[in-house]
Amino acid sequence: MTLRKIAQIGAPVLRTKAAPVDPADLASTRMQALIDDLVETMRDANGAGLAAPQIFEPLRIVAVEVHDNPRYPYKPSIPLTILVNPTIEPVGDETFENYEGCLSVPNLRGVVRRNARIRVRALDRHGHPIAFEAAGVTAGTFQHEVDHIDGVLFVDRVEDTRTLCTWEAFRRHHEADFRRRVESLVARYGDGAPRPLGG
Ligand code: NI
């Protein structure tokens, strides 16, 4: 496995619509190595997720994983999930305000409106179809990562630019309030962890 360089805002690869993966290519050594690199790079950087374009691979692949994340201590856990060619549809029309950051946008956070409940469909790393629902902050994490493969960064979705802040300012002035909001989301939706859909 290789730790890859993470593309930073301004890199054209972050602004291109990534290409779908041909499921027949997934078994290839190159594609499996790319997915291993994506996971390794995400873990090394303490990311909650990472999309292939962020490691300069313009393909529709994202990785998500949260366990006691030091960057996002309030985030509920998410087991390692690899999504190939994912699609997201909202369930219901409820939204919430999520304070987001991104490994491709150094030292900046901001408030983004996300769908509170979503249905995700994708292939796993072996090409098998997967489908699940997620809610709350966890749903926000999946929406953030899938945005990346469409060339969208969270800053594009910040409605009130006065919410933009550094990580230090977030800790000092906004984290306590945001934690309370996350707790109320967890009270409402449970941990929002991916729940497989039947059928
Ligand atoms: Ni990001």
PDB file of C-alpha atoms and ligand atoms in Angstrom:
ATOM      1  CA  MET A   1       0.000   0.000   0.000  1.00  0.00           C
ATOM      2  CA  THR A   2       1.085   3.526  -0.710  1.00  0.00           C
ATOM      3  CA  LEU A   3       0.160   6.724   1.042  1.00  0.00           C
ATOM      4  CA  ARG A   4      -1.006   9.093  -1.665  1.00  0.00           C
ATOM      5  CA  LYS A   5      -0.787  12.852  -1.818  1.00  0.00           C
ATOM      6  CA  ILE A   6      -4.140  14.535  -1.101  1.00  0.00           C
ATOM      7  CA  ALA A   7      -5.278  17.059  -3.708  1.00  0.00           C
ATOM      8  CA  GLN A   8      -5.904  20.528  -2.308  1.00  0.00           C
ATOM      9  CA  ILE A   9      -8.648  22.985  -3.295  1.00  0.00           C
ATOM     10  CA  GLY A  10      -7.703  24.545  -6.621  1.00  0.00           C
ATOM     11  CA  ALA A  11      -6.480  21.256  -8.098  1.00  0.00           C
ATOM     12  CA  PRO A  12      -8.551  20.682 -11.279  1.00  0.00           C
ATOM     13  CA  VAL A  13      -9.064  16.988 -10.392  1.00  0.00           C
ATOM     14  CA  LEU A  14     -11.313  18.115  -7.510  1.00  0.00           C
ATOM     15  CA  ARG A  15     -13.539  19.977  -9.962  1.00  0.00           C
ATOM     16  CA  THR A  16     -14.100  17.309 -12.593  1.00  0.00           C
ATOM     17  CA  LYS A  17     -16.979  14.869 -12.712  1.00  0.00           C
ATOM     18  CA  ALA A  18     -15.271  11.539 -12.054  1.00  0.00           C
ATOM     19  CA  ALA A  19     -15.729   8.637 -14.479  1.00  0.00           C
ATOM     20  CA  PRO A  20     -17.816   5.564 -13.599  1.00  0.00           C
ATOM     21  CA  VAL A  21     -15.855   2.399 -12.874  1.00  0.00           C
ATOM     22  CA  ASP A  22     -16.394  -0.518 -15.249  1.00  0.00           C
ATOM     23  CA  PRO A  23     -17.319  -3.338 -12.818  1.00  0.00           C
ATOM     24  CA  ALA A  24     -15.222  -5.719 -14.951  1.00  0.00           C
ATOM     25  CA  ASP A  25     -12.123  -3.655 -13.994  1.00  0.00           C
ATOM     26  CA  LEU A  26     -12.697  -4.008 -10.248  1.00  0.00           C
ATOM     27  CA  ALA A  27     -10.939  -7.367 -10.008  1.00  0.00           C
ATOM     28  CA  SER A  28      -7.752  -5.894 -11.495  1.00  0.00           C
ATOM     29  CA  THR A  29      -4.668  -5.534  -9.321  1.00  0.00           C
ATOM     30  CA  ARG A  30      -4.482  -1.844 -10.203  1.00  0.00           C
ATOM     31  CA  MET A  31      -8.035  -1.125  -9.050  1.00  0.00           C
ATOM     32  CA  GLN A  32      -7.704  -3.139  -5.813  1.00  0.00           C
ATOM     33  CA  ALA A  33      -4.400  -1.400  -5.049  1.00  0.00           C
ATOM     34  CA  LEU A  34      -6.028   1.983  -5.687  1.00  0.00           C
ATOM     35  CA  ILE A  35      -8.796   1.145  -3.183  1.00  0.00           C
ATOM     36  CA  ASP A  36      -6.209  -0.025  -0.607  1.00  0.00           C
ATOM     37  CA  ASP A  37      -4.304   3.237  -1.101  1.00  0.00           C
ATOM     38  CA  LEU A  38      -7.521   5.248  -0.687  1.00  0.00           C
ATOM     39  CA  VAL A  39      -8.256   3.544   2.651  1.00  0.00           C
ATOM     40  CA  GLU A  40      -4.676   3.834   3.878  1.00  0.00           C
ATOM     41  CA  THR A  41      -4.450   7.520   2.943  1.00  0.00           C
ATOM     42  CA  MET A  42      -7.812   8.261   4.614  1.00  0.00           C
ATOM     43  CA  ARG A  43      -6.721   6.541   7.829  1.00  0.00           C
ATOM     44  CA  ASP A  44      -3.311   8.216   7.867  1.00  0.00           C
ATOM     45  CA  ALA A  45      -4.920  11.652   7.539  1.00  0.00           C
ATOM     46  CA  ASN A  46      -7.665  10.881  10.117  1.00  0.00           C
ATOM     47  CA  GLY A  47     -10.308  11.485   7.476  1.00  0.00           C
ATOM     48  CA  ALA A  48     -13.894  10.350   8.013  1.00  0.00           C
ATOM     49  CA  GLY A  49     -13.963   9.648   4.305  1.00  0.00           C
ATOM     50  CA  LEU A  50     -11.943  10.090   1.152  1.00  0.00           C
ATOM     51  CA  ALA A  51     -12.939  10.076  -2.507  1.00  0.00           C
ATOM     52  CA  ALA A  52     -10.695   8.819  -5.315  1.00  0.00           C
ATOM     53  CA  PRO A  53     -10.391  12.275  -6.977  1.00  0.00           C
ATOM     54  CA  GLN A  54      -8.802  13.482  -3.719  1.00  0.00           C
ATOM     55  CA  ILE A  55      -5.874  11.159  -4.453  1.00  0.00           C
ATOM     56  CA  PHE A  56      -5.752  12.327  -8.088  1.00  0.00           C
ATOM     57  CA  GLU A  57      -7.773   9.364  -9.431  1.00  0.00           C
ATOM     58  CA  PRO A  58     -10.849  10.748 -11.229  1.00  0.00           C
ATOM     59  CA  LEU A  59     -13.002   7.650 -10.666  1.00  0.00           C
ATOM     60  CA  ARG A  60     -16.341   7.198  -8.864  1.00  0.00           C
ATOM     61  CA  ILE A  61     -14.992   5.456  -5.753  1.00  0.00           C
ATOM     62  CA  VAL A  62     -15.274   6.667  -2.147  1.00  0.00           C
ATOM     63  CA  ALA A  63     -14.201   5.270   1.222  1.00  0.00           C
ATOM     64  CA  VAL A  64     -15.881   6.130   4.530  1.00  0.00           C
ATOM     65  CA  GLU A  65     -14.881   5.050   8.034  1.00  0.00           C
ATOM     66  CA  VAL A  66     -15.292   6.596  11.478  1.00  0.00           C
ATOM     67  CA  HIS A  67     -13.976   5.202  14.761  1.00  0.00           C
ATOM     68  CA  ASP A  68     -13.131   7.675  17.540  1.00  0.00           C
ATOM     69  CA  ASN A  69     -11.971  10.167  14.969  1.00  0.00           C
ATOM     70  CA  PRO A  70      -9.757  12.904  16.486  1.00  0.00           C
ATOM     71  CA  ARG A  71     -10.781  15.367  13.763  1.00  0.00           C
ATOM     72  CA  TYR A  72     -14.485  14.704  14.452  1.00  0.00           C
ATOM     73  CA  PRO A  73     -14.780  13.427  18.047  1.00  0.00           C
ATOM     74  CA  TYR A  74     -18.597  13.764  18.039  1.00  0.00           C
ATOM     75  CA  LYS A  75     -19.173  11.634  14.943  1.00  0.00           C
ATOM     76  CA  PRO A  76     -20.952   8.290  15.411  1.00  0.00           C
ATOM     77  CA  SER A  77     -18.912   5.284  14.222  1.00  0.00           C
ATOM     78  CA  ILE A  78     -19.189   4.035  10.653  1.00  0.00           C
ATOM     79  CA  PRO A  79     -17.594   0.714   9.664  1.00  0.00           C
ATOM     80  CA  LEU A  80     -15.226   0.833   6.698  1.00  0.00           C
ATOM     81  CA  THR A  81     -17.427   1.215   3.627  1.00  0.00           C
ATOM     82  CA  ILE A  82     -16.208   1.296   0.009  1.00  0.00           C
ATOM     83  CA  LEU A  83     -18.678   2.645  -2.529  1.00  0.00           C
ATOM     84  CA  VAL A  84     -18.135   2.219  -6.270  1.00  0.00           C
ATOM     85  CA  ASN A  85     -20.410   4.194  -8.621  1.00  0.00           C
ATOM     86  CA  PRO A  86     -22.626   5.314  -5.696  1.00  0.00           C
ATOM     87  CA  THR A  87     -25.956   7.077  -5.996  1.00  0.00           C
ATOM     88  CA  ILE A  88     -27.791   8.825  -3.173  1.00  0.00           C
ATOM     89  CA  GLU A  89     -31.471   9.611  -2.909  1.00  0.00           C
ATOM     90  CA  PRO A  90     -33.055  11.513  -0.038  1.00  0.00           C
ATOM     91  CA  VAL A  91     -35.650   9.727   2.099  1.00  0.00           C
ATOM     92  CA  GLY A  92     -38.242  12.320   3.062  1.00  0.00           C
ATOM     93  CA  ASP A  93     -37.478  16.010   2.860  1.00  0.00           C
ATOM     94  CA  GLU A  94     -35.982  16.707   6.254  1.00  0.00           C
ATOM     95  CA  THR A  95     -32.614  18.476   6.330  1.00  0.00           C
ATOM     96  CA  PHE A  96     -30.136  19.498   9.015  1.00  0.00           C
ATOM     97  CA  GLU A  97     -27.157  21.820   9.339  1.00  0.00           C
ATOM     98  CA  ASN A  98     -23.829  19.991   9.385  1.00  0.00           C
ATOM     99  CA  TYR A  99     -20.514  21.618  10.321  1.00  0.00           C
ATOM    100  CA  GLU A 100     -18.142  20.160   7.727  1.00  0.00           C
ATOM    101  CA  GLY A 101     -14.446  20.109   6.985  1.00  0.00           C
ATOM    102  CA  CYS A 102     -12.435  18.419   4.257  1.00  0.00           C
ATOM    103  CA  LEU A 103      -8.909  17.073   3.825  1.00  0.00           C
ATOM    104  CA  SER A 104      -8.781  18.932   0.505  1.00  0.00           C
ATOM    105  CA  VAL A 105      -9.721  22.282   2.115  1.00  0.00           C
ATOM    106  CA  PRO A 106      -7.058  22.958   4.737  1.00  0.00           C
ATOM    107  CA  ASN A 107      -8.057  24.481   8.047  1.00  0.00           C
ATOM    108  CA  LEU A 108     -11.571  25.544   7.141  1.00  0.00           C
ATOM    109  CA  ARG A 109     -14.983  24.447   8.345  1.00  0.00           C
ATOM    110  CA  GLY A 110     -18.455  25.685   7.514  1.00  0.00           C
ATOM    111  CA  VAL A 111     -22.148  24.923   7.881  1.00  0.00           C
ATOM    112  CA  VAL A 112     -23.736  22.907   5.067  1.00  0.00           C
ATOM    113  CA  ARG A 113     -27.377  21.812   4.754  1.00  0.00           C
ATOM    114  CA  ARG A 114     -27.709  18.058   4.217  1.00  0.00           C
ATOM    115  CA  ASN A 115     -30.572  15.605   3.849  1.00  0.00           C
ATOM    116  CA  ALA A 116     -31.250  13.997   7.223  1.00  0.00           C
ATOM    117  CA  ARG A 117     -32.090  10.563   5.786  1.00  0.00           C
ATOM    118  CA  ILE A 118     -30.722   9.022   2.615  1.00  0.00           C
ATOM    119  CA  ARG A 119     -30.724   5.799   0.653  1.00  0.00           C
ATOM    120  CA  VAL A 120     -27.356   4.813  -0.837  1.00  0.00           C
ATOM    121  CA  ARG A 121     -26.854   2.338  -3.661  1.00  0.00           C
ATOM    122  CA  ALA A 122     -23.460   1.300  -4.974  1.00  0.00           C
ATOM    123  CA  LEU A 123     -21.183  -1.598  -5.783  1.00  0.00           C
ATOM    124  CA  ASP A 124     -18.749  -2.815  -3.150  1.00  0.00           C
ATOM    125  CA  ARG A 125     -15.046  -3.238  -3.999  1.00  0.00           C
ATOM    126  CA  HIS A 126     -15.768  -6.673  -5.484  1.00  0.00           C
ATOM    127  CA  GLY A 127     -18.589  -5.443  -7.704  1.00  0.00           C
ATOM    128  CA  HIS A 128     -21.465  -6.725  -5.578  1.00  0.00           C
ATOM    129  CA  PRO A 129     -24.475  -4.402  -5.312  1.00  0.00           C
ATOM    130  CA  ILE A 130     -25.062  -2.871  -1.886  1.00  0.00           C
ATOM    131  CA  ALA A 131     -27.914  -0.703  -0.638  1.00  0.00           C
ATOM    132  CA  PHE A 132     -28.446   0.908   2.721  1.00  0.00           C
ATOM    133  CA  GLU A 133     -30.006   3.831   4.518  1.00  0.00           C
ATOM    134  CA  ALA A 134     -28.130   6.284   6.708  1.00  0.00           C
ATOM    135  CA  ALA A 135     -29.277   9.202   8.851  1.00  0.00           C
ATOM    136  CA  GLY A 136     -28.072  12.330  10.623  1.00  0.00           C
ATOM    137  CA  VAL A 137     -24.369  13.202  10.720  1.00  0.00           C
ATOM    138  CA  THR A 138     -23.558   9.820   9.144  1.00  0.00           C
ATOM    139  CA  ALA A 139     -25.808  10.650   6.196  1.00  0.00           C
ATOM    140  CA  GLY A 140     -23.955  13.973   5.945  1.00  0.00           C
ATOM    141  CA  THR A 141     -20.618  12.159   5.686  1.00  0.00           C
ATOM    142  CA  PHE A 142     -21.830  10.033   2.753  1.00  0.00           C
ATOM    143  CA  GLN A 143     -23.277  13.088   0.987  1.00  0.00           C
ATOM    144  CA  HIS A 144     -19.979  14.969   1.415  1.00  0.00           C
ATOM    145  CA  GLU A 145     -17.977  12.102  -0.111  1.00  0.00           C
ATOM    146  CA  VAL A 146     -20.342  11.511  -3.022  1.00  0.00           C
ATOM    147  CA  ASP A 147     -20.218  15.259  -3.784  1.00  0.00           C
ATOM    148  CA  HIS A 148     -16.470  14.841  -4.353  1.00  0.00           C
ATOM    149  CA  ILE A 149     -16.968  12.498  -7.324  1.00  0.00           C
ATOM    150  CA  ASP A 150     -19.202  15.143  -8.910  1.00  0.00           C
ATOM    151  CA  GLY A 151     -16.525  17.816  -8.488  1.00  0.00           C
ATOM    152  CA  VAL A 152     -18.373  19.516  -5.603  1.00  0.00           C
ATOM    153  CA  LEU A 153     -16.645  20.714  -2.415  1.00  0.00           C
ATOM    154  CA  PHE A 154     -18.455  21.532   0.831  1.00  0.00           C
ATOM    155  CA  VAL A 155     -17.566  25.205   0.478  1.00  0.00           C
ATOM    156  CA  ASP A 156     -19.836  25.301  -2.613  1.00  0.00           C
ATOM    157  CA  ARG A 157     -22.768  24.397  -0.369  1.00  0.00           C
ATOM    158  CA  VAL A 158     -22.059  26.824   2.481  1.00  0.00           C
ATOM    159  CA  GLU A 159     -25.096  29.115   2.400  1.00  0.00           C
ATOM    160  CA  ASP A 160     -23.909  31.559   5.057  1.00  0.00           C
ATOM    161  CA  THR A 161     -20.218  32.325   4.558  1.00  0.00           C
ATOM    162  CA  ARG A 162     -20.168  33.860   8.045  1.00  0.00           C
ATOM    163  CA  THR A 163     -20.151  30.289   9.392  1.00  0.00           C
ATOM    164  CA  LEU A 164     -16.717  29.651   7.817  1.00  0.00           C
ATOM    165  CA  CYS A 165     -14.054  29.220  10.472  1.00  0.00           C
ATOM    166  CA  THR A 166     -10.652  27.708  11.147  1.00  0.00           C
ATOM    167  CA  TRP A 167     -10.434  24.451  13.096  1.00  0.00           C
ATOM    168  CA  GLU A 168      -9.098  26.342  16.120  1.00  0.00           C
ATOM    169  CA  ALA A 169     -11.981  28.823  15.996  1.00  0.00           C
ATOM    170  CA  PHE A 170     -14.424  25.942  15.584  1.00  0.00           C
ATOM    171  CA  ARG A 171     -13.096  24.326  18.759  1.00  0.00           C
ATOM    172  CA  ARG A 172     -13.172  27.576  20.671  1.00  0.00           C
ATOM    173  CA  HIS A 173     -16.483  29.007  19.564  1.00  0.00           C
ATOM    174  CA  HIS A 174     -18.703  26.457  17.821  1.00  0.00           C
ATOM    175  CA  GLU A 175     -17.889  22.890  18.844  1.00  0.00           C
ATOM    176  CA  ALA A 176     -19.882  22.822  22.094  1.00  0.00           C
ATOM    177  CA  ASP A 177     -23.028  24.088  20.376  1.00  0.00           C
ATOM    178  CA  PHE A 178     -22.567  21.755  17.416  1.00  0.00           C
ATOM    179  CA  ARG A 179     -22.037  18.759  19.714  1.00  0.00           C
ATOM    180  CA  ARG A 180     -25.402  19.521  21.322  1.00  0.00           C
ATOM    181  CA  ARG A 181     -27.024  19.568  17.906  1.00  0.00           C
ATOM    182  CA  VAL A 182     -25.355  16.253  17.001  1.00  0.00           C
ATOM    183  CA  GLU A 183     -26.614  14.744  20.246  1.00  0.00           C
ATOM    184  CA  SER A 184     -30.164  15.788  19.415  1.00  0.00           C
ATOM    185  CA  LEU A 185     -29.758  14.255  15.933  1.00  0.00           C
ATOM    186  CA  VAL A 186     -28.512  11.024  17.505  1.00  0.00           C
ATOM    187  CA  ALA A 187     -31.482  11.082  19.894  1.00  0.00           C
ATOM    188  CA  ARG A 188     -33.735  11.414  16.872  1.00  0.00           C
ATOM    189  CA  TYR A 189     -32.175   8.985  14.385  1.00  0.00           C
ATOM    190  CA  GLY A 190     -30.051   6.700  16.551  1.00  0.00           C
ATOM    191  CA  ASP A 191     -26.410   6.665  15.484  1.00  0.00           C
ATOM    192  CA  GLY A 192     -27.581   6.840  11.857  1.00  0.00           C
ATOM    193  CA  ALA A 193     -25.266   3.945  11.002  1.00  0.00           C
ATOM    194  CA  PRO A 194     -25.724   2.339   7.606  1.00  0.00           C
ATOM    195  CA  ARG A 195     -28.652  -0.106   7.769  1.00  0.00           C
ATOM    196  CA  PRO A 196     -28.829  -2.608   4.932  1.00  0.00           C
ATOM    197  CA  LEU A 197     -32.001  -2.533   2.862  1.00  0.00           C
ATOM    198  CA  GLY A 198     -33.833  -5.810   2.474  1.00  0.00           C
ATOM    199  CA  GLY A 199     -34.243  -7.514  -0.901  1.00  0.00           C
TER     200      GLY A 199
HETATM  201 NI    NI B   1     -13.891  16.151   1.607  1.00  0.00          NI
END
